[in-house]
Amino acid sequence: MRLDLTTLNLILAIEQNRSITKGAAREHLALAAASKRVSDLESRLGVQLFERRARGVEPTEACRALVRHIRSLHASLHALESEVMEFARGIKGHLRIAANSGAIAECLPADLAAFSQAHPQIRISLEDLTSAEVQAAVAEGRADVGVFTPPLLDNRLQHWFYRDARLAVLVPAGHELAARSAVSFSDLLDYDLIGLHAGASAQELMREQALARGRTLNARLQVRGFDAIAQLVEAGLGVAVLPEGPAERFSRIFAVRLLRLDEAWGARDYCLGVARQERLPTVLQRFVEALCPQSKTIEPTEKARKPA
């Protein structure tokens, strides 16, 4: 069944105005022609889209569902138009990247800058998501490539080792643990923990580790952004576990102490993943090879297959 854009735009206009007359006027259609389009569409779909009232119309649940898809279609068409028009300005490709907060804070910016300098005609967009959300976005086609921490949750992806990293601990400068150089995770469970929002990989990992010890994670404060975490730690509201890179930077800016996390699971990998396909588009292949030069054959490494 084919749905033409004129009719779909008419449905959206009627839903927004709660009037067939006003919807038809907005879409520059005669009232009789607009009414026929609505009736024909209702017949083809087998549902009623509007309930006729004395002072207009009211959309049914079926109509509201259809309108959601129409709005999504408009967004896709706008993105399509914008991306195609970029070719007229000399842009030769658009790379949509999704990455978790740790990768964005630790290692990704420098690599993106180097790639952009080497390929100025490729436009890059970047979205900050949790590792699980990154994998879903790539698998569902909402992103071309993702950077995340293992484990791999979706077998629709192929992935490579990108960078290794460590988790570290921040405590207030005057904290009773501040005199130590390293702490175990058990040492931290007696204190309030400041972390990222639920779903962030480090946060979920800490929750699992606390449960394994028969303890409860005192996650009193959860925020978006490592800088906010560091400021809350400085204010004495708790301690935090976060990637070593940003933790080290914050220890020079805020009144906090950087401690080593003495746990094997404190070492973790960042992986780069794409949707499985026989041949990667040229832009995507160049990006993979630039960030994972050890994977020139575009094959996942053994290291990337191991869960963190």
PDB file of C-alpha atoms in Angstrom:
ATOM      1  CA  MET A   1       0.000   0.000   0.000  1.00  0.00           C
ATOM      2  CA  ARG A   2       1.411   3.372  -1.037  1.00  0.00           C
ATOM      3  CA  LEU A   3       0.894   6.482   1.087  1.00  0.00           C
ATOM      4  CA  ASP A   4       1.490   9.775  -0.706  1.00  0.00           C
ATOM      5  CA  LEU A   5       3.148  12.646   1.117  1.00  0.00           C
ATOM      6  CA  THR A   6       0.361  15.128   0.289  1.00  0.00           C
ATOM      7  CA  THR A   7      -2.216  13.010   2.122  1.00  0.00           C
ATOM      8  CA  LEU A   8       0.103  12.412   5.072  1.00  0.00           C
ATOM      9  CA  ASN A   9       0.790  16.143   5.376  1.00  0.00           C
ATOM     10  CA  LEU A  10      -2.955  16.745   5.260  1.00  0.00           C
ATOM     11  CA  ILE A  11      -3.530  14.309   8.146  1.00  0.00           C
ATOM     12  CA  LEU A  12      -0.875  16.116  10.177  1.00  0.00           C
ATOM     13  CA  ALA A  13      -2.427  19.515   9.424  1.00  0.00           C
ATOM     14  CA  ILE A  14      -5.916  18.322  10.403  1.00  0.00           C
ATOM     15  CA  GLU A  15      -4.613  16.760  13.620  1.00  0.00           C
ATOM     16  CA  GLN A  16      -2.823  19.969  14.575  1.00  0.00           C
ATOM     17  CA  ASN A  17      -5.758  22.247  13.742  1.00  0.00           C
ATOM     18  CA  ARG A  18      -8.533  19.849  14.859  1.00  0.00           C
ATOM     19  CA  SER A  19     -10.344  20.874  11.668  1.00  0.00           C
ATOM     20  CA  ILE A  20     -10.574  19.403   8.182  1.00  0.00           C
ATOM     21  CA  THR A  21     -11.372  22.858   6.796  1.00  0.00           C
ATOM     22  CA  LYS A  22      -8.298  24.481   8.362  1.00  0.00           C
ATOM     23  CA  GLY A  23      -6.110  21.492   7.506  1.00  0.00           C
ATOM     24  CA  ALA A  24      -7.199  21.651   3.875  1.00  0.00           C
ATOM     25  CA  ALA A  25      -6.527  25.389   3.749  1.00  0.00           C
ATOM     26  CA  ARG A  26      -3.036  24.959   5.190  1.00  0.00           C
ATOM     27  CA  GLU A  27      -2.208  22.350   2.558  1.00  0.00           C
ATOM     28  CA  HIS A  28      -3.847  24.405  -0.234  1.00  0.00           C
ATOM     29  CA  LEU A  29      -6.499  21.790  -0.993  1.00  0.00           C
ATOM     30  CA  ALA A  30     -10.181  22.200  -1.687  1.00  0.00           C
ATOM     31  CA  LEU A  31     -12.349  21.020   1.213  1.00  0.00           C
ATOM     32  CA  ALA A  32     -14.059  18.338  -0.905  1.00  0.00           C
ATOM     33  CA  ALA A  33     -10.713  17.016  -2.138  1.00  0.00           C
ATOM     34  CA  ALA A  34      -9.305  16.962   1.405  1.00  0.00           C
ATOM     35  CA  SER A  35     -12.342  15.110   2.769  1.00  0.00           C
ATOM     36  CA  LYS A  36     -12.041  12.506   0.015  1.00  0.00           C
ATOM     37  CA  ARG A  37      -8.336  11.990   0.767  1.00  0.00           C
ATOM     38  CA  VAL A  38      -9.133  11.381   4.428  1.00  0.00           C
ATOM     39  CA  SER A  39     -11.979   8.962   3.611  1.00  0.00           C
ATOM     40  CA  ASP A  40      -9.871   7.081   1.071  1.00  0.00           C
ATOM     41  CA  LEU A  41      -7.016   6.727   3.551  1.00  0.00           C
ATOM     42  CA  GLU A  42      -9.353   5.501   6.292  1.00  0.00           C
ATOM     43  CA  SER A  43     -10.728   2.891   3.880  1.00  0.00           C
ATOM     44  CA  ARG A  44      -7.265   1.729   2.848  1.00  0.00           C
ATOM     45  CA  LEU A  45      -6.031   1.505   6.452  1.00  0.00           C
ATOM     46  CA  GLY A  46      -9.272   0.022   7.760  1.00  0.00           C
ATOM     47  CA  VAL A  47      -9.426   2.420  10.703  1.00  0.00           C
ATOM     48  CA  GLN A  48     -11.162   5.661  11.606  1.00  0.00           C
ATOM     49  CA  LEU A  49      -8.672   8.516  11.898  1.00  0.00           C
ATOM     50  CA  PHE A  50     -10.936  11.308  13.123  1.00  0.00           C
ATOM     51  CA  GLU A  51     -14.130  11.521  15.135  1.00  0.00           C
ATOM     52  CA  ARG A  52     -16.355  14.223  13.670  1.00  0.00           C
ATOM     53  CA  ARG A  53     -17.568  16.735  16.254  1.00  0.00           C
ATOM     54  CA  ALA A  54     -19.833  19.772  16.057  1.00  0.00           C
ATOM     55  CA  ARG A  55     -16.847  22.116  16.197  1.00  0.00           C
ATOM     56  CA  GLY A  56     -14.269  20.139  14.262  1.00  0.00           C
ATOM     57  CA  VAL A  57     -12.657  16.741  14.584  1.00  0.00           C
ATOM     58  CA  GLU A  58     -10.841  14.789  17.272  1.00  0.00           C
ATOM     59  CA  PRO A  59      -7.976  12.394  16.311  1.00  0.00           C
ATOM     60  CA  THR A  60      -8.425   8.751  17.265  1.00  0.00           C
ATOM     61  CA  GLU A  61      -5.653   6.638  18.811  1.00  0.00           C
ATOM     62  CA  ALA A  62      -4.985   5.205  15.345  1.00  0.00           C
ATOM     63  CA  CYS A  63      -4.548   8.748  14.050  1.00  0.00           C
ATOM     64  CA  ARG A  64      -2.152   9.651  16.858  1.00  0.00           C
ATOM     65  CA  ALA A  65      -0.049   6.586  16.005  1.00  0.00           C
ATOM     66  CA  LEU A  66      -0.033   7.582  12.336  1.00  0.00           C
ATOM     67  CA  VAL A  67       0.946  11.160  13.201  1.00  0.00           C
ATOM     68  CA  ARG A  68       3.939   9.941  15.210  1.00  0.00           C
ATOM     69  CA  HIS A  69       5.186   8.120  12.121  1.00  0.00           C
ATOM     70  CA  ILE A  70       4.495  11.135   9.901  1.00  0.00           C
ATOM     71  CA  ARG A  71       6.608  13.336  12.183  1.00  0.00           C
ATOM     72  CA  SER A  72       9.367  10.734  12.151  1.00  0.00           C
ATOM     73  CA  LEU A  73       9.166  10.635   8.361  1.00  0.00           C
ATOM     74  CA  HIS A  74       9.459  14.438   8.193  1.00  0.00           C
ATOM     75  CA  ALA A  75      12.567  14.317  10.384  1.00  0.00           C
ATOM     76  CA  SER A  76      14.111  11.653   8.154  1.00  0.00           C
ATOM     77  CA  LEU A  77      13.290  13.620   5.012  1.00  0.00           C
ATOM     78  CA  HIS A  78      14.815  16.764   6.521  1.00  0.00           C
ATOM     79  CA  ALA A  79      17.985  14.849   7.435  1.00  0.00           C
ATOM     80  CA  LEU A  80      18.087  13.348   3.944  1.00  0.00           C
ATOM     81  CA  GLU A  81      17.754  16.772   2.317  1.00  0.00           C
ATOM     82  CA  SER A  82      20.407  18.335   4.570  1.00  0.00           C
ATOM     83  CA  GLU A  83      22.885  15.536   3.967  1.00  0.00           C
ATOM     84  CA  VAL A  84      22.421  15.467   0.198  1.00  0.00           C
ATOM     85  CA  MET A  85      22.745  19.270  -0.011  1.00  0.00           C
ATOM     86  CA  GLU A  86      26.118  18.998   1.727  1.00  0.00           C
ATOM     87  CA  PHE A  87      27.519  17.336  -1.379  1.00  0.00           C
ATOM     88  CA  ALA A  88      26.893  20.601  -3.250  1.00  0.00           C
ATOM     89  CA  ARG A  89      29.104  22.346  -0.683  1.00  0.00           C
ATOM     90  CA  GLY A  90      31.950  19.880  -1.189  1.00  0.00           C
ATOM     91  CA  ILE A  91      31.121  17.535   1.695  1.00  0.00           C
ATOM     92  CA  LYS A  92      31.772  13.960   0.576  1.00  0.00           C
ATOM     93  CA  GLY A  93      30.270  12.056   3.474  1.00  0.00           C
ATOM     94  CA  HIS A  94      28.608  12.200   6.871  1.00  0.00           C
ATOM     95  CA  LEU A  95      29.736   9.975   9.734  1.00  0.00           C
ATOM     96  CA  ARG A  96      27.345   9.574  12.655  1.00  0.00           C
ATOM     97  CA  ILE A  97      29.215   8.482  15.771  1.00  0.00           C
ATOM     98  CA  ALA A  98      27.745   7.372  19.104  1.00  0.00           C
ATOM     99  CA  ALA A  99      30.092   6.988  22.069  1.00  0.00           C
ATOM    100  CA  ASN A 100      29.934   6.577  25.812  1.00  0.00           C
ATOM    101  CA  SER A 101      30.973   9.364  28.180  1.00  0.00           C
ATOM    102  CA  GLY A 102      34.261   7.737  29.141  1.00  0.00           C
ATOM    103  CA  ALA A 103      35.527   7.491  25.568  1.00  0.00           C
ATOM    104  CA  ILE A 104      34.478  11.084  24.870  1.00  0.00           C
ATOM    105  CA  ALA A 105      36.267  12.305  28.001  1.00  0.00           C
ATOM    106  CA  GLU A 106      39.415  10.212  27.594  1.00  0.00           C
ATOM    107  CA  CYS A 107      40.524   9.499  24.059  1.00  0.00           C
ATOM    108  CA  LEU A 108      38.010  10.156  21.305  1.00  0.00           C
ATOM    109  CA  PRO A 109      38.322  13.961  20.816  1.00  0.00           C
ATOM    110  CA  ALA A 110      41.970  13.866  19.715  1.00  0.00           C
ATOM    111  CA  ASP A 111      41.313  11.017  17.298  1.00  0.00           C
ATOM    112  CA  LEU A 112      38.253  12.767  15.847  1.00  0.00           C
ATOM    113  CA  ALA A 113      40.278  15.942  15.371  1.00  0.00           C
ATOM    114  CA  ALA A 114      43.039  14.022  13.585  1.00  0.00           C
ATOM    115  CA  PHE A 115      40.529  12.232  11.363  1.00  0.00           C
ATOM    116  CA  SER A 116      38.737  15.482  10.514  1.00  0.00           C
ATOM    117  CA  GLN A 117      42.027  17.136   9.610  1.00  0.00           C
ATOM    118  CA  ALA A 118      42.956  14.218   7.342  1.00  0.00           C
ATOM    119  CA  HIS A 119      39.444  14.076   5.815  1.00  0.00           C
ATOM    120  CA  PRO A 120      38.044  17.638   5.833  1.00  0.00           C
ATOM    121  CA  GLN A 121      35.275  16.719   3.391  1.00  0.00           C
ATOM    122  CA  ILE A 122      33.688  14.252   5.823  1.00  0.00           C
ATOM    123  CA  ARG A 123      31.272  15.778   8.318  1.00  0.00           C
ATOM    124  CA  ILE A 124      31.200  14.178  11.767  1.00  0.00           C
ATOM    125  CA  SER A 125      28.354  14.222  14.277  1.00  0.00           C
ATOM    126  CA  LEU A 126      28.777  12.814  17.782  1.00  0.00           C
ATOM    127  CA  GLU A 127      26.167  11.692  20.322  1.00  0.00           C
ATOM    128  CA  ASP A 128      26.837  10.861  23.986  1.00  0.00           C
ATOM    129  CA  LEU A 129      25.042   7.635  25.017  1.00  0.00           C
ATOM    130  CA  THR A 130      25.535   4.766  27.441  1.00  0.00           C
ATOM    131  CA  SER A 131      27.430   1.732  26.109  1.00  0.00           C
ATOM    132  CA  ALA A 132      24.196  -0.248  25.771  1.00  0.00           C
ATOM    133  CA  GLU A 133      22.527   2.651  23.956  1.00  0.00           C
ATOM    134  CA  VAL A 134      25.543   3.021  21.661  1.00  0.00           C
ATOM    135  CA  GLN A 135      25.295  -0.605  20.565  1.00  0.00           C
ATOM    136  CA  ALA A 136      21.549  -0.343  19.985  1.00  0.00           C
ATOM    137  CA  ALA A 137      21.959   2.859  17.965  1.00  0.00           C
ATOM    138  CA  VAL A 138      24.524   1.243  15.659  1.00  0.00           C
ATOM    139  CA  ALA A 139      22.585  -2.024  15.294  1.00  0.00           C
ATOM    140  CA  GLU A 140      19.371  -0.128  14.444  1.00  0.00           C
ATOM    141  CA  GLY A 141      21.054   2.205  11.958  1.00  0.00           C
ATOM    142  CA  ARG A 142      20.717   5.403  13.994  1.00  0.00           C
ATOM    143  CA  ALA A 143      24.518   5.683  14.137  1.00  0.00           C
ATOM    144  CA  ASP A 144      27.188   4.495  11.697  1.00  0.00           C
ATOM    145  CA  VAL A 145      29.821   3.617  14.277  1.00  0.00           C
ATOM    146  CA  GLY A 146      29.938   3.333  18.046  1.00  0.00           C
ATOM    147  CA  VAL A 147      32.561   3.462  20.779  1.00  0.00           C
ATOM    148  CA  PHE A 148      31.634   1.544  23.925  1.00  0.00           C
ATOM    149  CA  THR A 149      32.928  -0.640  26.728  1.00  0.00           C
ATOM    150  CA  PRO A 150      32.338  -4.411  26.603  1.00  0.00           C
ATOM    151  CA  PRO A 151      30.546  -6.735  26.893  1.00  0.00           C
ATOM    152  CA  LEU A 152      29.094  -6.931  23.409  1.00  0.00           C
ATOM    153  CA  LEU A 153      25.306  -6.994  23.812  1.00  0.00           C
ATOM    154  CA  ASP A 154      24.187  -7.260  20.186  1.00  0.00           C
ATOM    155  CA  ASN A 155      25.547  -9.856  17.750  1.00  0.00           C
ATOM    156  CA  ARG A 156      24.460  -7.668  14.831  1.00  0.00           C
ATOM    157  CA  LEU A 157      27.691  -5.731  15.422  1.00  0.00           C
ATOM    158  CA  GLN A 158      31.274  -6.460  14.485  1.00  0.00           C
ATOM    159  CA  HIS A 159      33.787  -4.754  16.723  1.00  0.00           C
ATOM    160  CA  TRP A 160      37.468  -4.087  17.319  1.00  0.00           C
ATOM    161  CA  PHE A 161      39.685  -3.145  20.242  1.00  0.00           C
ATOM    162  CA  TYR A 162      40.157   0.630  20.241  1.00  0.00           C
ATOM    163  CA  ARG A 163      41.868   1.765  23.462  1.00  0.00           C
ATOM    164  CA  ASP A 164      42.528   0.445  26.933  1.00  0.00           C
ATOM    165  CA  ALA A 165      41.785   2.482  30.022  1.00  0.00           C
ATOM    166  CA  ARG A 166      41.482   2.303  33.783  1.00  0.00           C
ATOM    167  CA  LEU A 167      39.008   3.467  36.382  1.00  0.00           C
ATOM    168  CA  ALA A 168      40.267   5.627  39.223  1.00  0.00           C
ATOM    169  CA  VAL A 169      38.872   7.087  42.441  1.00  0.00           C
ATOM    170  CA  LEU A 170      38.315  10.694  43.465  1.00  0.00           C
ATOM    171  CA  VAL A 171      37.834  11.639  47.112  1.00  0.00           C
ATOM    172  CA  PRO A 172      37.609  15.075  48.773  1.00  0.00           C
ATOM    173  CA  ALA A 173      40.996  16.550  49.710  1.00  0.00           C
ATOM    174  CA  GLY A 174      40.256  16.251  53.420  1.00  0.00           C
ATOM    175  CA  HIS A 175      38.693  12.782  53.252  1.00  0.00           C
ATOM    176  CA  GLU A 176      39.923  10.003  55.563  1.00  0.00           C
ATOM    177  CA  LEU A 177      40.977   7.977  52.491  1.00  0.00           C
ATOM    178  CA  ALA A 178      42.881  10.891  50.939  1.00  0.00           C
ATOM    179  CA  ALA A 179      46.214   9.875  52.487  1.00  0.00           C
ATOM    180  CA  ARG A 180      46.207   6.546  50.620  1.00  0.00           C
ATOM    181  CA  SER A 181      47.586   5.968  47.150  1.00  0.00           C
ATOM    182  CA  ALA A 182      45.160   3.138  46.346  1.00  0.00           C
ATOM    183  CA  VAL A 183      41.887   1.738  47.646  1.00  0.00           C
ATOM    184  CA  SER A 184      39.806  -1.356  47.037  1.00  0.00           C
ATOM    185  CA  PHE A 185      36.184  -1.134  46.001  1.00  0.00           C
ATOM    186  CA  SER A 186      35.179  -2.547  49.384  1.00  0.00           C
ATOM    187  CA  ASP A 187      36.826   0.486  51.007  1.00  0.00           C
ATOM    188  CA  LEU A 188      34.471   2.744  49.066  1.00  0.00           C
ATOM    189  CA  LEU A 189      31.222   0.960  49.895  1.00  0.00           C
ATOM    190  CA  ASP A 190      31.047   2.581  53.325  1.00  0.00           C
ATOM    191  CA  TYR A 191      30.684   5.994  51.712  1.00  0.00           C
ATOM    192  CA  ASP A 192      28.170   7.729  49.484  1.00  0.00           C
ATOM    193  CA  LEU A 193      29.117   7.245  45.849  1.00  0.00           C
ATOM    194  CA  ILE A 194      28.629   9.950  43.234  1.00  0.00           C
ATOM    195  CA  GLY A 195      28.208   8.575  39.729  1.00  0.00           C
ATOM    196  CA  LEU A 196      26.731   8.965  36.307  1.00  0.00           C
ATOM    197  CA  HIS A 197      23.094   8.341  35.488  1.00  0.00           C
ATOM    198  CA  ALA A 198      21.683   4.813  35.608  1.00  0.00           C
ATOM    199  CA  GLY A 199      22.723   2.743  32.608  1.00  0.00           C
ATOM    200  CA  ALA A 200      26.247   4.155  32.361  1.00  0.00           C
ATOM    201  CA  SER A 201      28.683   1.238  32.085  1.00  0.00           C
ATOM    202  CA  ALA A 202      30.840   2.165  35.103  1.00  0.00           C
ATOM    203  CA  GLN A 203      27.740   2.702  37.231  1.00  0.00           C
ATOM    204  CA  GLU A 204      26.274  -0.689  36.301  1.00  0.00           C
ATOM    205  CA  LEU A 205      29.644  -2.370  36.861  1.00  0.00           C
ATOM    206  CA  MET A 206      29.872  -0.913  40.375  1.00  0.00           C
ATOM    207  CA  ARG A 207      26.345  -2.041  41.136  1.00  0.00           C
ATOM    208  CA  GLU A 208      27.249  -5.601  40.080  1.00  0.00           C
ATOM    209  CA  GLN A 209      30.438  -5.554  42.145  1.00  0.00           C
ATOM    210  CA  ALA A 210      28.572  -4.328  45.221  1.00  0.00           C
ATOM    211  CA  LEU A 211      25.977  -7.104  44.856  1.00  0.00           C
ATOM    212  CA  ALA A 212      28.761  -9.669  44.476  1.00  0.00           C
ATOM    213  CA  ARG A 213      30.048  -8.536  47.864  1.00  0.00           C
ATOM    214  CA  GLY A 214      26.588  -8.709  49.413  1.00  0.00           C
ATOM    215  CA  ARG A 215      26.538  -4.938  49.766  1.00  0.00           C
ATOM    216  CA  THR A 216      24.323  -2.113  48.550  1.00  0.00           C
ATOM    217  CA  LEU A 217      25.741   0.642  46.379  1.00  0.00           C
ATOM    218  CA  ASN A 218      25.124   3.953  48.128  1.00  0.00           C
ATOM    219  CA  ALA A 219      24.551   5.851  44.875  1.00  0.00           C
ATOM    220  CA  ARG A 220      23.123   8.961  46.501  1.00  0.00           C
ATOM    221  CA  LEU A 221      23.875  11.364  43.668  1.00  0.00           C
ATOM    222  CA  GLN A 222      23.753  10.581  39.953  1.00  0.00           C
ATOM    223  CA  VAL A 223      24.488  13.301  37.424  1.00  0.00           C
ATOM    224  CA  ARG A 224      25.379  13.733  33.760  1.00  0.00           C
ATOM    225  CA  GLY A 225      28.991  14.770  33.211  1.00  0.00           C
ATOM    226  CA  PHE A 226      32.284  13.973  34.913  1.00  0.00           C
ATOM    227  CA  ASP A 227      32.932  17.630  35.756  1.00  0.00           C
ATOM    228  CA  ALA A 228      29.733  17.709  37.815  1.00  0.00           C
ATOM    229  CA  ILE A 229      30.899  14.568  39.629  1.00  0.00           C
ATOM    230  CA  ALA A 230      34.252  16.183  40.460  1.00  0.00           C
ATOM    231  CA  GLN A 231      32.583  19.320  41.835  1.00  0.00           C
ATOM    232  CA  LEU A 232      30.273  17.269  44.029  1.00  0.00           C
ATOM    233  CA  VAL A 233      33.241  15.290  45.350  1.00  0.00           C
ATOM    234  CA  GLU A 234      35.088  18.553  46.077  1.00  0.00           C
ATOM    235  CA  ALA A 235      32.044  19.742  48.029  1.00  0.00           C
ATOM    236  CA  GLY A 236      32.374  16.674  50.262  1.00  0.00           C
ATOM    237  CA  LEU A 237      29.156  14.982  49.162  1.00  0.00           C
ATOM    238  CA  GLY A 238      30.754  11.626  48.449  1.00  0.00           C
ATOM    239  CA  VAL A 239      33.466   9.731  46.588  1.00  0.00           C
ATOM    240  CA  ALA A 240      33.504   8.727  42.929  1.00  0.00           C
ATOM    241  CA  VAL A 241      34.823   6.109  40.530  1.00  0.00           C
ATOM    242  CA  LEU A 242      35.417   7.440  37.031  1.00  0.00           C
ATOM    243  CA  PRO A 243      37.812   7.001  34.091  1.00  0.00           C
ATOM    244  CA  GLU A 244      41.422   7.729  34.993  1.00  0.00           C
ATOM    245  CA  GLY A 245      41.936  10.345  32.251  1.00  0.00           C
ATOM    246  CA  PRO A 246      39.342  12.868  33.394  1.00  0.00           C
ATOM    247  CA  ALA A 247      39.955  11.953  37.046  1.00  0.00           C
ATOM    248  CA  GLU A 248      43.614  12.939  36.697  1.00  0.00           C
ATOM    249  CA  ARG A 249      42.665  16.255  35.065  1.00  0.00           C
ATOM    250  CA  PHE A 250      40.122  17.048  37.773  1.00  0.00           C
ATOM    251  CA  SER A 251      42.673  16.325  40.509  1.00  0.00           C
ATOM    252  CA  ARG A 252      44.663  19.314  39.169  1.00  0.00           C
ATOM    253  CA  ILE A 253      41.630  21.611  39.003  1.00  0.00           C
ATOM    254  CA  PHE A 254      39.537  20.776  42.062  1.00  0.00           C
ATOM    255  CA  ALA A 255      40.336  20.151  45.732  1.00  0.00           C
ATOM    256  CA  VAL A 256      40.149  16.370  45.309  1.00  0.00           C
ATOM    257  CA  ARG A 257      42.609  13.486  45.595  1.00  0.00           C
ATOM    258  CA  LEU A 258      43.207  10.908  42.870  1.00  0.00           C
ATOM    259  CA  LEU A 259      43.553   7.316  44.129  1.00  0.00           C
ATOM    260  CA  ARG A 260      44.255   4.110  42.229  1.00  0.00           C
ATOM    261  CA  LEU A 261      41.385   1.610  42.188  1.00  0.00           C
ATOM    262  CA  ASP A 262      43.011  -1.655  43.263  1.00  0.00           C
ATOM    263  CA  GLU A 263      40.645  -3.975  41.398  1.00  0.00           C
ATOM    264  CA  ALA A 264      41.215  -6.181  38.337  1.00  0.00           C
ATOM    265  CA  TRP A 265      37.938  -4.967  36.832  1.00  0.00           C
ATOM    266  CA  GLY A 266      39.273  -1.411  37.070  1.00  0.00           C
ATOM    267  CA  ALA A 267      41.098  -2.093  33.793  1.00  0.00           C
ATOM    268  CA  ARG A 268      38.718  -1.931  30.850  1.00  0.00           C
ATOM    269  CA  ASP A 269      38.709  -1.592  27.078  1.00  0.00           C
ATOM    270  CA  TYR A 270      37.000   0.728  24.674  1.00  0.00           C
ATOM    271  CA  CYS A 271      35.748  -0.989  21.539  1.00  0.00           C
ATOM    272  CA  LEU A 272      34.693   0.380  18.184  1.00  0.00           C
ATOM    273  CA  GLY A 273      31.691  -1.277  16.558  1.00  0.00           C
ATOM    274  CA  VAL A 274      29.770  -1.144  13.275  1.00  0.00           C
ATOM    275  CA  ALA A 275      26.800  -3.056  11.918  1.00  0.00           C
ATOM    276  CA  ARG A 276      27.769  -6.356  10.304  1.00  0.00           C
ATOM    277  CA  GLN A 277      27.938  -6.047   6.530  1.00  0.00           C
ATOM    278  CA  GLU A 278      29.876  -7.645   3.694  1.00  0.00           C
ATOM    279  CA  ARG A 279      31.671  -4.454   2.748  1.00  0.00           C
ATOM    280  CA  LEU A 280      31.949  -1.260   4.743  1.00  0.00           C
ATOM    281  CA  PRO A 281      31.255   2.064   3.013  1.00  0.00           C
ATOM    282  CA  THR A 282      34.495   3.856   2.153  1.00  0.00           C
ATOM    283  CA  VAL A 283      34.019   6.615   4.744  1.00  0.00           C
ATOM    284  CA  LEU A 284      33.337   4.109   7.500  1.00  0.00           C
ATOM    285  CA  GLN A 285      36.242   1.875   6.521  1.00  0.00           C
ATOM    286  CA  ARG A 286      38.621   4.821   6.603  1.00  0.00           C
ATOM    287  CA  PHE A 287      37.416   5.734  10.078  1.00  0.00           C
ATOM    288  CA  VAL A 288      37.823   2.190  11.404  1.00  0.00           C
ATOM    289  CA  GLU A 289      41.325   1.934   9.960  1.00  0.00           C
ATOM    290  CA  ALA A 290      42.273   5.339  11.388  1.00  0.00           C
ATOM    291  CA  LEU A 291      41.167   4.498  14.935  1.00  0.00           C
ATOM    292  CA  CYS A 292      42.080   0.804  14.844  1.00  0.00           C
ATOM    293  CA  PRO A 293      45.210   0.639  12.642  1.00  0.00           C
ATOM    294  CA  GLN A 294      45.949  -2.876  13.865  1.00  0.00           C
ATOM    295  CA  SER A 295      42.693  -4.006  12.200  1.00  0.00           C
ATOM    296  CA  LYS A 296      43.383  -3.195   8.558  1.00  0.00           C
ATOM    297  CA  THR A 297      41.521  -6.304   7.444  1.00  0.00           C
ATOM    298  CA  ILE A 298      38.345  -5.051   9.162  1.00  0.00           C
ATOM    299  CA  GLU A 299      38.115  -8.095  11.397  1.00  0.00           C
ATOM    300  CA  PRO A 300      37.351  -8.040  15.158  1.00  0.00           C
ATOM    301  CA  THR A 301      40.342  -8.673  17.408  1.00  0.00           C
ATOM    302  CA  GLU A 302      40.357 -11.352  20.058  1.00  0.00           C
ATOM    303  CA  LYS A 303      40.758  -8.711  22.744  1.00  0.00           C
ATOM    304  CA  ALA A 304      37.521  -7.023  21.750  1.00  0.00           C
ATOM    305  CA  ARG A 305      35.575 -10.272  22.167  1.00  0.00           C
ATOM    306  CA  LYS A 306      36.415 -10.516  25.874  1.00  0.00           C
ATOM    307  CA  PRO A 307      33.841  -8.963  28.230  1.00  0.00           C
ATOM    308  CA  ALA A 308      35.236  -6.344  30.600  1.00  0.00           C
TER     309      ALA A 308
END
